[in-house]
Amino acid sequence: MRQVRLAKDAMDRDWADPDLDLGTVAAHAGYSRYHFIRAFREAYGETPGQYLTHRRIERAEDLLRTANLSVTEICHLVGFSSVGTFSARFKAWTGLTPSEYRTKHVGRGAALIPGCYAMLWAGGFRSAPGASTGTGTGSGSSASGKQRNSGEAG
């Protein structure tokens, strides 16, 4: 159980990293991918992929309410490499598309934070998936990005 908690801590710490995948997290626990999925589900009631998706969506909800960023920018800031996958997972979790969520929740508090400040606070500007990494602080996506963000880690 200790190893599973350490892996969950790594997901809690690095949730926005688009390169965080099942293999990396399972390695933190010292388990094979499939054994880790079973152990994580037994401990927390959901797969590692579901947990990571929920963490990312919770952060996206916060950004949609507070930052003046586009849905695409928020998608990439929270670790998704595909806007379509992000929007589908977001709607499945909240019942609203990201744009509908923003429309419903903006205006209930302080003014939106300018996007440039929110991007810098989140760790800088990342390159768009597939773009060269010459000026961004993050990396482009990998071929396994669709599987990683599918909502199910295995």
PDB file of C-alpha atoms in Angstrom:
ATOM      1  CA  MET A   1       0.000   0.000   0.000  1.00  0.00           C
ATOM      2  CA  ARG A   2       2.893   2.372   0.727  1.00  0.00           C
ATOM      3  CA  GLN A   3       4.138   2.083  -2.852  1.00  0.00           C
ATOM      4  CA  VAL A   4       0.682   2.857  -4.234  1.00  0.00           C
ATOM      5  CA  ARG A   5       0.496   5.967  -2.014  1.00  0.00           C
ATOM      6  CA  LEU A   6       3.896   7.107  -3.295  1.00  0.00           C
ATOM      7  CA  ALA A   7       2.688   6.731  -6.878  1.00  0.00           C
ATOM      8  CA  LYS A   8      -0.518   8.639  -6.061  1.00  0.00           C
ATOM      9  CA  ASP A   9       1.619  11.393  -4.515  1.00  0.00           C
ATOM     10  CA  ALA A  10       3.610  11.565  -7.759  1.00  0.00           C
ATOM     11  CA  MET A  11       0.344  11.968  -9.702  1.00  0.00           C
ATOM     12  CA  ASP A  12      -0.812  14.671  -7.274  1.00  0.00           C
ATOM     13  CA  ARG A  13       2.491  16.492  -7.729  1.00  0.00           C
ATOM     14  CA  ASP A  14       2.962  16.081 -11.507  1.00  0.00           C
ATOM     15  CA  TRP A  15      -0.665  15.976 -12.734  1.00  0.00           C
ATOM     16  CA  ALA A  16      -0.114  18.712 -15.351  1.00  0.00           C
ATOM     17  CA  ASP A  17       2.826  16.945 -17.004  1.00  0.00           C
ATOM     18  CA  PRO A  18       1.565  15.693 -20.378  1.00  0.00           C
ATOM     19  CA  ASP A  19       4.291  13.035 -20.335  1.00  0.00           C
ATOM     20  CA  LEU A  20       2.955  11.509 -17.104  1.00  0.00           C
ATOM     21  CA  ASP A  21       1.688   8.101 -18.136  1.00  0.00           C
ATOM     22  CA  LEU A  22       0.820   4.760 -16.587  1.00  0.00           C
ATOM     23  CA  GLY A  23       4.318   3.349 -17.036  1.00  0.00           C
ATOM     24  CA  THR A  24       5.908   6.283 -15.201  1.00  0.00           C
ATOM     25  CA  VAL A  25       3.442   6.139 -12.320  1.00  0.00           C
ATOM     26  CA  ALA A  26       3.663   2.344 -12.005  1.00  0.00           C
ATOM     27  CA  ALA A  27       7.452   2.677 -11.839  1.00  0.00           C
ATOM     28  CA  HIS A  28       7.054   4.945  -8.782  1.00  0.00           C
ATOM     29  CA  ALA A  29       5.235   2.081  -7.101  1.00  0.00           C
ATOM     30  CA  GLY A  30       7.655  -0.555  -8.345  1.00  0.00           C
ATOM     31  CA  TYR A  31       4.798  -2.506  -9.963  1.00  0.00           C
ATOM     32  CA  SER A  32       4.068  -3.668 -13.467  1.00  0.00           C
ATOM     33  CA  ARG A  33       1.456  -1.547 -15.236  1.00  0.00           C
ATOM     34  CA  TYR A  34      -1.323  -4.110 -14.825  1.00  0.00           C
ATOM     35  CA  HIS A  35      -0.586  -4.992 -11.212  1.00  0.00           C
ATOM     36  CA  PHE A  36      -0.484  -1.280 -10.413  1.00  0.00           C
ATOM     37  CA  ILE A  37      -3.913  -0.698 -12.001  1.00  0.00           C
ATOM     38  CA  ARG A  38      -5.426  -3.464  -9.866  1.00  0.00           C
ATOM     39  CA  ALA A  39      -3.720  -2.275  -6.664  1.00  0.00           C
ATOM     40  CA  PHE A  40      -4.661   1.373  -7.272  1.00  0.00           C
ATOM     41  CA  ARG A  41      -8.298   0.535  -8.040  1.00  0.00           C
ATOM     42  CA  GLU A  42      -8.500  -1.599  -4.893  1.00  0.00           C
ATOM     43  CA  ALA A  43      -7.065   1.229  -2.768  1.00  0.00           C
ATOM     44  CA  TYR A  44      -8.852   4.239  -4.301  1.00  0.00           C
ATOM     45  CA  GLY A  45     -11.898   2.901  -6.136  1.00  0.00           C
ATOM     46  CA  GLU A  46     -10.860   4.084  -9.601  1.00  0.00           C
ATOM     47  CA  THR A  47      -8.072   3.405 -12.068  1.00  0.00           C
ATOM     48  CA  PRO A  48      -4.960   5.605 -12.128  1.00  0.00           C
ATOM     49  CA  GLY A  49      -6.092   7.036 -15.473  1.00  0.00           C
ATOM     50  CA  GLN A  50      -9.499   7.970 -14.079  1.00  0.00           C
ATOM     51  CA  TYR A  51      -7.883   9.559 -11.021  1.00  0.00           C
ATOM     52  CA  LEU A  52      -5.455  11.589 -13.118  1.00  0.00           C
ATOM     53  CA  THR A  53      -8.227  12.700 -15.468  1.00  0.00           C
ATOM     54  CA  HIS A  54     -10.341  13.844 -12.508  1.00  0.00           C
ATOM     55  CA  ARG A  55      -7.413  15.806 -11.037  1.00  0.00           C
ATOM     56  CA  ARG A  56      -6.837  17.525 -14.366  1.00  0.00           C
ATOM     57  CA  ILE A  57     -10.510  18.341 -14.828  1.00  0.00           C
ATOM     58  CA  GLU A  58     -10.791  19.770 -11.305  1.00  0.00           C
ATOM     59  CA  ARG A  59      -7.879  22.098 -12.095  1.00  0.00           C
ATOM     60  CA  ALA A  60      -9.458  22.996 -15.450  1.00  0.00           C
ATOM     61  CA  GLU A  61     -12.692  23.904 -13.649  1.00  0.00           C
ATOM     62  CA  ASP A  62     -10.713  26.299 -11.472  1.00  0.00           C
ATOM     63  CA  LEU A  63      -8.981  27.875 -14.466  1.00  0.00           C
ATOM     64  CA  LEU A  64     -12.255  28.222 -16.393  1.00  0.00           C
ATOM     65  CA  ARG A  65     -13.749  30.120 -13.443  1.00  0.00           C
ATOM     66  CA  THR A  66     -10.764  32.336 -12.717  1.00  0.00           C
ATOM     67  CA  ALA A  67      -8.451  32.830 -15.722  1.00  0.00           C
ATOM     68  CA  ASN A  68      -8.968  34.622 -18.993  1.00  0.00           C
ATOM     69  CA  LEU A  69      -7.557  31.754 -21.067  1.00  0.00           C
ATOM     70  CA  SER A  70      -9.014  29.927 -24.047  1.00  0.00           C
ATOM     71  CA  VAL A  71     -10.301  26.385 -23.649  1.00  0.00           C
ATOM     72  CA  THR A  72      -7.379  25.211 -25.789  1.00  0.00           C
ATOM     73  CA  GLU A  73      -4.846  26.916 -23.529  1.00  0.00           C
ATOM     74  CA  ILE A  74      -6.469  25.408 -20.436  1.00  0.00           C
ATOM     75  CA  CYS A  75      -6.565  21.980 -22.095  1.00  0.00           C
ATOM     76  CA  HIS A  76      -2.795  22.043 -22.583  1.00  0.00           C
ATOM     77  CA  LEU A  77      -2.055  23.621 -19.193  1.00  0.00           C
ATOM     78  CA  VAL A  78      -3.776  20.785 -17.345  1.00  0.00           C
ATOM     79  CA  GLY A  79      -1.948  18.062 -19.257  1.00  0.00           C
ATOM     80  CA  PHE A  80      -4.275  17.019 -22.082  1.00  0.00           C
ATOM     81  CA  SER A  81      -2.796  16.884 -25.566  1.00  0.00           C
ATOM     82  CA  SER A  82      -6.133  16.824 -27.407  1.00  0.00           C
ATOM     83  CA  VAL A  83      -8.872  19.448 -27.083  1.00  0.00           C
ATOM     84  CA  GLY A  84     -11.438  16.898 -28.254  1.00  0.00           C
ATOM     85  CA  THR A  85     -10.475  14.400 -25.556  1.00  0.00           C
ATOM     86  CA  PHE A  86     -10.361  17.176 -22.953  1.00  0.00           C
ATOM     87  CA  SER A  87     -13.828  18.442 -23.904  1.00  0.00           C
ATOM     88  CA  ALA A  88     -15.334  14.947 -23.936  1.00  0.00           C
ATOM     89  CA  ARG A  89     -13.844  14.019 -20.545  1.00  0.00           C
ATOM     90  CA  PHE A  90     -14.818  17.406 -19.096  1.00  0.00           C
ATOM     91  CA  LYS A  91     -18.435  17.017 -20.225  1.00  0.00           C
ATOM     92  CA  ALA A  92     -18.598  13.439 -18.930  1.00  0.00           C
ATOM     93  CA  TRP A  93     -17.349  14.614 -15.505  1.00  0.00           C
ATOM     94  CA  THR A  94     -19.280  17.900 -15.140  1.00  0.00           C
ATOM     95  CA  GLY A  95     -22.239  17.496 -17.479  1.00  0.00           C
ATOM     96  CA  LEU A  96     -21.217  20.680 -19.315  1.00  0.00           C
ATOM     97  CA  THR A  97     -18.762  21.486 -22.078  1.00  0.00           C
ATOM     98  CA  PRO A  98     -15.844  23.678 -20.963  1.00  0.00           C
ATOM     99  CA  SER A  99     -17.433  26.708 -22.669  1.00  0.00           C
ATOM    100  CA  GLU A 100     -20.827  26.047 -21.040  1.00  0.00           C
ATOM    101  CA  TYR A 101     -19.104  25.620 -17.668  1.00  0.00           C
ATOM    102  CA  ARG A 102     -17.322  28.958 -18.049  1.00  0.00           C
ATOM    103  CA  THR A 103     -20.520  30.748 -19.073  1.00  0.00           C
ATOM    104  CA  LYS A 104     -22.377  29.326 -16.082  1.00  0.00           C
ATOM    105  CA  HIS A 105     -19.690  30.075 -13.474  1.00  0.00           C
ATOM    106  CA  VAL A 106     -17.907  33.266 -14.558  1.00  0.00           C
ATOM    107  CA  GLY A 107     -19.090  36.467 -12.937  1.00  0.00           C
ATOM    108  CA  ARG A 108     -19.759  34.967  -9.523  1.00  0.00           C
ATOM    109  CA  GLY A 109     -16.572  36.301  -7.990  1.00  0.00           C
ATOM    110  CA  ALA A 110     -13.559  38.446  -8.715  1.00  0.00           C
ATOM    111  CA  ALA A 111     -12.510  39.513 -12.194  1.00  0.00           C
ATOM    112  CA  LEU A 112     -10.741  36.942 -14.337  1.00  0.00           C
ATOM    113  CA  ILE A 113      -6.966  36.753 -14.032  1.00  0.00           C
ATOM    114  CA  PRO A 114      -5.286  37.875 -17.274  1.00  0.00           C
ATOM    115  CA  GLY A 115      -4.221  34.855 -19.302  1.00  0.00           C
ATOM    116  CA  CYS A 116      -0.551  35.836 -19.471  1.00  0.00           C
ATOM    117  CA  TYR A 117      -0.301  35.813 -15.658  1.00  0.00           C
ATOM    118  CA  ALA A 118      -2.143  32.516 -15.389  1.00  0.00           C
ATOM    119  CA  MET A 119       0.144  30.921 -17.994  1.00  0.00           C
ATOM    120  CA  LEU A 120       3.287  32.121 -16.225  1.00  0.00           C
ATOM    121  CA  TRP A 121       1.957  30.978 -12.853  1.00  0.00           C
ATOM    122  CA  ALA A 122       1.259  27.535 -14.314  1.00  0.00           C
ATOM    123  CA  GLY A 123       4.876  27.115 -15.359  1.00  0.00           C
ATOM    124  CA  GLY A 124       5.270  29.065 -18.542  1.00  0.00           C
ATOM    125  CA  PHE A 125       4.157  28.676 -22.068  1.00  0.00           C
ATOM    126  CA  ARG A 126       4.257  25.180 -23.522  1.00  0.00           C
ATOM    127  CA  SER A 127       4.584  24.360 -27.167  1.00  0.00           C
ATOM    128  CA  ALA A 128       1.462  23.123 -28.857  1.00  0.00           C
ATOM    129  CA  PRO A 129       1.391  19.350 -29.425  1.00  0.00           C
ATOM    130  CA  GLY A 130       3.356  18.467 -32.514  1.00  0.00           C
ATOM    131  CA  ALA A 131       5.142  21.843 -32.608  1.00  0.00           C
ATOM    132  CA  SER A 132       8.858  22.225 -32.144  1.00  0.00           C
ATOM    133  CA  THR A 133       9.975  22.920 -28.591  1.00  0.00           C
ATOM    134  CA  GLY A 134      12.209  25.862 -29.480  1.00  0.00           C
ATOM    135  CA  THR A 135      10.457  28.579 -27.431  1.00  0.00           C
ATOM    136  CA  GLY A 136       8.152  26.748 -25.045  1.00  0.00           C
ATOM    137  CA  THR A 137       9.092  25.434 -21.630  1.00  0.00           C
ATOM    138  CA  GLY A 138       7.362  22.092 -22.071  1.00  0.00           C
ATOM    139  CA  SER A 139       7.552  19.409 -24.665  1.00  0.00           C
ATOM    140  CA  GLY A 140       5.389  18.348 -27.558  1.00  0.00           C
ATOM    141  CA  SER A 141       3.146  15.332 -27.314  1.00  0.00           C
ATOM    142  CA  SER A 142       4.090  11.764 -27.989  1.00  0.00           C
ATOM    143  CA  ALA A 143       2.348   9.174 -30.088  1.00  0.00           C
ATOM    144  CA  SER A 144       0.978   7.623 -26.911  1.00  0.00           C
ATOM    145  CA  GLY A 145      -0.823  10.857 -25.919  1.00  0.00           C
ATOM    146  CA  LYS A 146      -4.229   9.637 -27.082  1.00  0.00           C
ATOM    147  CA  GLN A 147      -3.995   6.485 -24.984  1.00  0.00           C
ATOM    148  CA  ARG A 148      -2.646   8.400 -21.996  1.00  0.00           C
ATOM    149  CA  ASN A 149      -5.574  10.859 -22.004  1.00  0.00           C
ATOM    150  CA  SER A 150      -8.257   8.323 -22.807  1.00  0.00           C
ATOM    151  CA  GLY A 151      -9.637   8.354 -19.260  1.00  0.00           C
ATOM    152  CA  GLU A 152      -8.643   4.754 -18.682  1.00  0.00           C
ATOM    153  CA  ALA A 153      -5.023   4.003 -17.988  1.00  0.00           C
ATOM    154  CA  GLY A 154      -5.393   0.374 -18.759  1.00  0.00           C
TER     155      GLY A 154
END
